[in-house]
XYZ file of N, CA, C and O in Angstrom:
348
model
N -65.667 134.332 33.982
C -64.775 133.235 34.251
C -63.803 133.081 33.078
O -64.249 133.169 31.935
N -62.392 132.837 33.309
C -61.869 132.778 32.168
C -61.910 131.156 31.991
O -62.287 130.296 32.787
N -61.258 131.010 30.337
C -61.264 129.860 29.629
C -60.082 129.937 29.835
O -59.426 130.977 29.785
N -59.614 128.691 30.126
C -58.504 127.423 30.287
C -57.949 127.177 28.957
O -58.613 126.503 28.169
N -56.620 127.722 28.557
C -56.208 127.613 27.184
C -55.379 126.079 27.380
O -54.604 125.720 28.267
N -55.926 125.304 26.082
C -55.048 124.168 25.921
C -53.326 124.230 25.332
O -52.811 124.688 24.312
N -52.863 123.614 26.388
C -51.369 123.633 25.899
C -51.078 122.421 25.146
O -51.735 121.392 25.307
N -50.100 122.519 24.319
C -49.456 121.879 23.525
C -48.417 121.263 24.215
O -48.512 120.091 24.581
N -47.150 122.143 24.486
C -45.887 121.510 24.968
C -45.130 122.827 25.587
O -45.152 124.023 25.296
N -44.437 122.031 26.596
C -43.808 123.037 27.377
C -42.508 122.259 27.783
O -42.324 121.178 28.342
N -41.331 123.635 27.075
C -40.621 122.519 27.081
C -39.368 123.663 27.481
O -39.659 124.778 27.047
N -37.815 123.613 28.339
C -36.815 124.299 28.512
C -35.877 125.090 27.436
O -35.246 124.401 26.634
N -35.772 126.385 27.391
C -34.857 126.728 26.552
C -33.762 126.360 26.975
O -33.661 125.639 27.967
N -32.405 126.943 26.058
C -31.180 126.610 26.502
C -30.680 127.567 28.205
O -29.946 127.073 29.061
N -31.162 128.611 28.266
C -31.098 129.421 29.477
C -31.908 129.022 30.578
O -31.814 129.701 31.600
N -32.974 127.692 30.561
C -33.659 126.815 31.443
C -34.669 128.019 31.372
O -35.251 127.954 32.455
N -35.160 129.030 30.706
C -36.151 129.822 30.446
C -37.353 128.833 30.210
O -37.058 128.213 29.188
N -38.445 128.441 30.632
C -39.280 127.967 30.429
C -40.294 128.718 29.242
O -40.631 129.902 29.240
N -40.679 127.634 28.216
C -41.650 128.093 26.987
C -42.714 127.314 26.716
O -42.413 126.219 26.242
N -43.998 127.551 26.883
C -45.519 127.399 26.749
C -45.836 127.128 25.203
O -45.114 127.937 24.621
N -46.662 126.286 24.090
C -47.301 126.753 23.487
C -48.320 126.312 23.670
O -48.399 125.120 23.967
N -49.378 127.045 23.570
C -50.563 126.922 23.497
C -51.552 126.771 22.176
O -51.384 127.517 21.211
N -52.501 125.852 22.186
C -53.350 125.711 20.986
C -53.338 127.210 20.408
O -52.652 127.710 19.516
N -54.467 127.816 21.338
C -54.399 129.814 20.682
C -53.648 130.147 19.919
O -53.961 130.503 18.783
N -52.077 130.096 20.518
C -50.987 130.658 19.711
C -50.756 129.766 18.668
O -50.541 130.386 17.626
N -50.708 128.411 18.516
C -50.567 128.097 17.821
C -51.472 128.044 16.224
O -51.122 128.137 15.047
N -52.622 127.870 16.845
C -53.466 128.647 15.671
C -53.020 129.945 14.824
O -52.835 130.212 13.636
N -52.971 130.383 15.640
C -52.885 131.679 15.191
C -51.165 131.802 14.558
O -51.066 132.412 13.493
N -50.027 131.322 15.097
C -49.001 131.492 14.286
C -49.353 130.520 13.068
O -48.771 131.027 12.109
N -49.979 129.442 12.661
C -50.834 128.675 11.575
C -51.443 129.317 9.931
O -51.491 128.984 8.747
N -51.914 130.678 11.040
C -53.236 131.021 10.088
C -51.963 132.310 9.364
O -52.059 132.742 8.216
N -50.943 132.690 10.269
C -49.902 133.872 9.817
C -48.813 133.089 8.728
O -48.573 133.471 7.582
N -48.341 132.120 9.282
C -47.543 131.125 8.575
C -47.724 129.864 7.982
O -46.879 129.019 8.277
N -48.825 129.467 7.048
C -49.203 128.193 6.837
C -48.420 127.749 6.948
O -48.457 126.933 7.869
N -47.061 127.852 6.174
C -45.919 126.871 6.210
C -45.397 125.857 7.055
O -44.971 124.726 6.822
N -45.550 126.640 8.266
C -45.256 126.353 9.741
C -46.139 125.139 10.027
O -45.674 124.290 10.788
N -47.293 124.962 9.538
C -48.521 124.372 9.959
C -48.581 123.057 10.566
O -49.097 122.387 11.460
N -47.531 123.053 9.305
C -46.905 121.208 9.936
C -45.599 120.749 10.395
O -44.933 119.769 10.060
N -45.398 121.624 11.187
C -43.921 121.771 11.566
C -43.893 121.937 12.875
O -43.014 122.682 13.308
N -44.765 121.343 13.767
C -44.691 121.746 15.004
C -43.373 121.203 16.235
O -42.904 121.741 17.238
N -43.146 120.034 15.615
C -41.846 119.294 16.037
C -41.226 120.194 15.672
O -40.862 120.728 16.719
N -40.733 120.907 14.637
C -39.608 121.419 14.329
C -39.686 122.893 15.357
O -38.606 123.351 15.729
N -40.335 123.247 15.573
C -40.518 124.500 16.367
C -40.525 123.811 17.844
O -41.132 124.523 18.645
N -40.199 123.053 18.203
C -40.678 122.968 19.815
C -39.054 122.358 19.748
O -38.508 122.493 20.843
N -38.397 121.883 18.971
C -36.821 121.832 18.755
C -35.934 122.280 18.853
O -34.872 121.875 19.327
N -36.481 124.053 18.015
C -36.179 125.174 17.890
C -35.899 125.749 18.981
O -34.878 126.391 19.230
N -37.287 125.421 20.045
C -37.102 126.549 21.245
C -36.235 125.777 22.058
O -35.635 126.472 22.878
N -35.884 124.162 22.112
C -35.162 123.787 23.113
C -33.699 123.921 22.807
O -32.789 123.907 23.636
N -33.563 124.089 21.144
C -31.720 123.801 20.893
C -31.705 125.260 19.702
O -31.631 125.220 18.474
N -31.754 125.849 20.148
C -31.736 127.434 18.595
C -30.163 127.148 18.621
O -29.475 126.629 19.500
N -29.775 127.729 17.192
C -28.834 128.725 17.104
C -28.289 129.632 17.627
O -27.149 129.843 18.040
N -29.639 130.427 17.560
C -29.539 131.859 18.425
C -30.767 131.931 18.952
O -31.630 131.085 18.721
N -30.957 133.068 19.789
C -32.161 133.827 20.311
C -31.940 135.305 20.112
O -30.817 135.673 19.766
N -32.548 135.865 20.229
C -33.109 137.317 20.341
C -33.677 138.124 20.910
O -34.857 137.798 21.044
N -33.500 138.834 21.235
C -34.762 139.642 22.343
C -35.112 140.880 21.558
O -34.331 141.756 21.188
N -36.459 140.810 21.358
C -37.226 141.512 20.974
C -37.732 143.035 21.143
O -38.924 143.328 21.046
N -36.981 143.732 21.338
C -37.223 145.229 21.811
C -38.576 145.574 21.625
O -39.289 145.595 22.629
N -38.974 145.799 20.729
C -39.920 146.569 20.039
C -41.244 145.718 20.628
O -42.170 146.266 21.226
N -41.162 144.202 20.336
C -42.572 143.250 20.365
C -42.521 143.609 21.662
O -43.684 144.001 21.769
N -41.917 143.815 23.021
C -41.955 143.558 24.358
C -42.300 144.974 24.521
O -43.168 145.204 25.363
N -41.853 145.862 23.957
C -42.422 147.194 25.108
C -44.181 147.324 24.357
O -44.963 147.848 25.150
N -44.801 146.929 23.029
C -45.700 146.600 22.644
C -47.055 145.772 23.947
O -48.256 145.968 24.133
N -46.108 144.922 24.526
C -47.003 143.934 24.857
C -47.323 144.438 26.386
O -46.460 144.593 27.250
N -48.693 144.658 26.549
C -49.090 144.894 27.895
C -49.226 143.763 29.106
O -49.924 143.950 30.103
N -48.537 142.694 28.891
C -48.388 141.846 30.004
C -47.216 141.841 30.799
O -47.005 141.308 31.889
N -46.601 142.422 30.179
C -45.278 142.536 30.889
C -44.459 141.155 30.219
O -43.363 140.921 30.727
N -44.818 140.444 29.368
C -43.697 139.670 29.165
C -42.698 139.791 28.199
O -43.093 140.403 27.207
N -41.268 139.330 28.138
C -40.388 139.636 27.103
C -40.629 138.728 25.848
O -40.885 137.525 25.912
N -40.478 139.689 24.348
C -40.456 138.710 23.309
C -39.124 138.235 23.087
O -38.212 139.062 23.088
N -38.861 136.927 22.880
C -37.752 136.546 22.169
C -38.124 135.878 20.395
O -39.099 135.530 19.730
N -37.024 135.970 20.296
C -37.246 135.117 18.207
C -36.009 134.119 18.723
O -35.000 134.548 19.282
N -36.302 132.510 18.394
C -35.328 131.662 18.261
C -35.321 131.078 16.921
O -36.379 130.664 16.448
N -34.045 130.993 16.158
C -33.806 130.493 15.172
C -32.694 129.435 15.239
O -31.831 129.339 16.112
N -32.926 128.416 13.823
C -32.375 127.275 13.997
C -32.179 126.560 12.399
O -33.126 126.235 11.683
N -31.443 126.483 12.219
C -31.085 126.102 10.452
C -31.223 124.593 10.303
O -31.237 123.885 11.310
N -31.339 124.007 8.911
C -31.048 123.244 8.716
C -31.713 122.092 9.311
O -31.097 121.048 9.527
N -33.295 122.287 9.659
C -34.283 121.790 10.773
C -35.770 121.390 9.695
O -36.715 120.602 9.710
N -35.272 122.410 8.894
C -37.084 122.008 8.025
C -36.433 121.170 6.305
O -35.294 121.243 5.843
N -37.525 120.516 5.783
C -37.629 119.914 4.677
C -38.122 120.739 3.638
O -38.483 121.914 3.718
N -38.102 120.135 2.845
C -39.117 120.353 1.073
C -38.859 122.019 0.756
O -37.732 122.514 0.737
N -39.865 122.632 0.561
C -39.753 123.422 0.342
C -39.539 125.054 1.236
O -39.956 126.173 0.934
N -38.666 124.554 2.483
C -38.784 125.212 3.494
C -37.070 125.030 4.465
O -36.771 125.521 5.554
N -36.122 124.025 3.415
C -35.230 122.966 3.680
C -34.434 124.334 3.953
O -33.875 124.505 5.036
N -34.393 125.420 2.816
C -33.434 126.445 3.808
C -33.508 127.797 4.133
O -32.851 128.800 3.854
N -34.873 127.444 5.057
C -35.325 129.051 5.630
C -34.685 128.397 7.215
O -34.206 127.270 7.342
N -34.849 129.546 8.452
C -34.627 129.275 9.685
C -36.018 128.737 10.154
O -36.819 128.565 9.235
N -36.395 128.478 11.251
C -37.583 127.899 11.821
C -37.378 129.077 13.062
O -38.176 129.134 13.998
């Protein structure tokens, strides 16, 4: 039987692309990026208003689900010591 992953927020990109996060992933982008850790507003911001997006060549032919990777970035979104990386 599978387990029921808890979602976080699901919320529209700018292309009305719909985006999931899930506890899982979010852990896990956590444990890769502490930084991030407490920045979850700022990332669910990110995916609704980026800068840019990206599509991911490489992460997507990688991934055996068939889904596409994108990277969204967004300036000028994080504080302290993080005030001027992208999110």
């Amino acid at each position: 039987m599978a387990t029921q992953r808890k979602v976080i927020w699901t919320v529209n990109d700018p292309r009305g692309l719909q985006i999931t996060l899930t506890d899982d992933v979010w852990q896990a982008i956590s444990r890769k990026h502490p930084d991030l850790s407490l920045q979850l507003d700022a990332v669910r911001l990110t995916a609704q208003h980026p800068d840019e997006i990206y599509f991911d060549r490489e992460s997507t032919e990688r991934r055996q689900t068939g889904a596409s990777i994108y990277w969204y970035y967004r300036a000028n979104l994080l504080t302290g010591r993080l005030a001027d990386k992208y999110t």
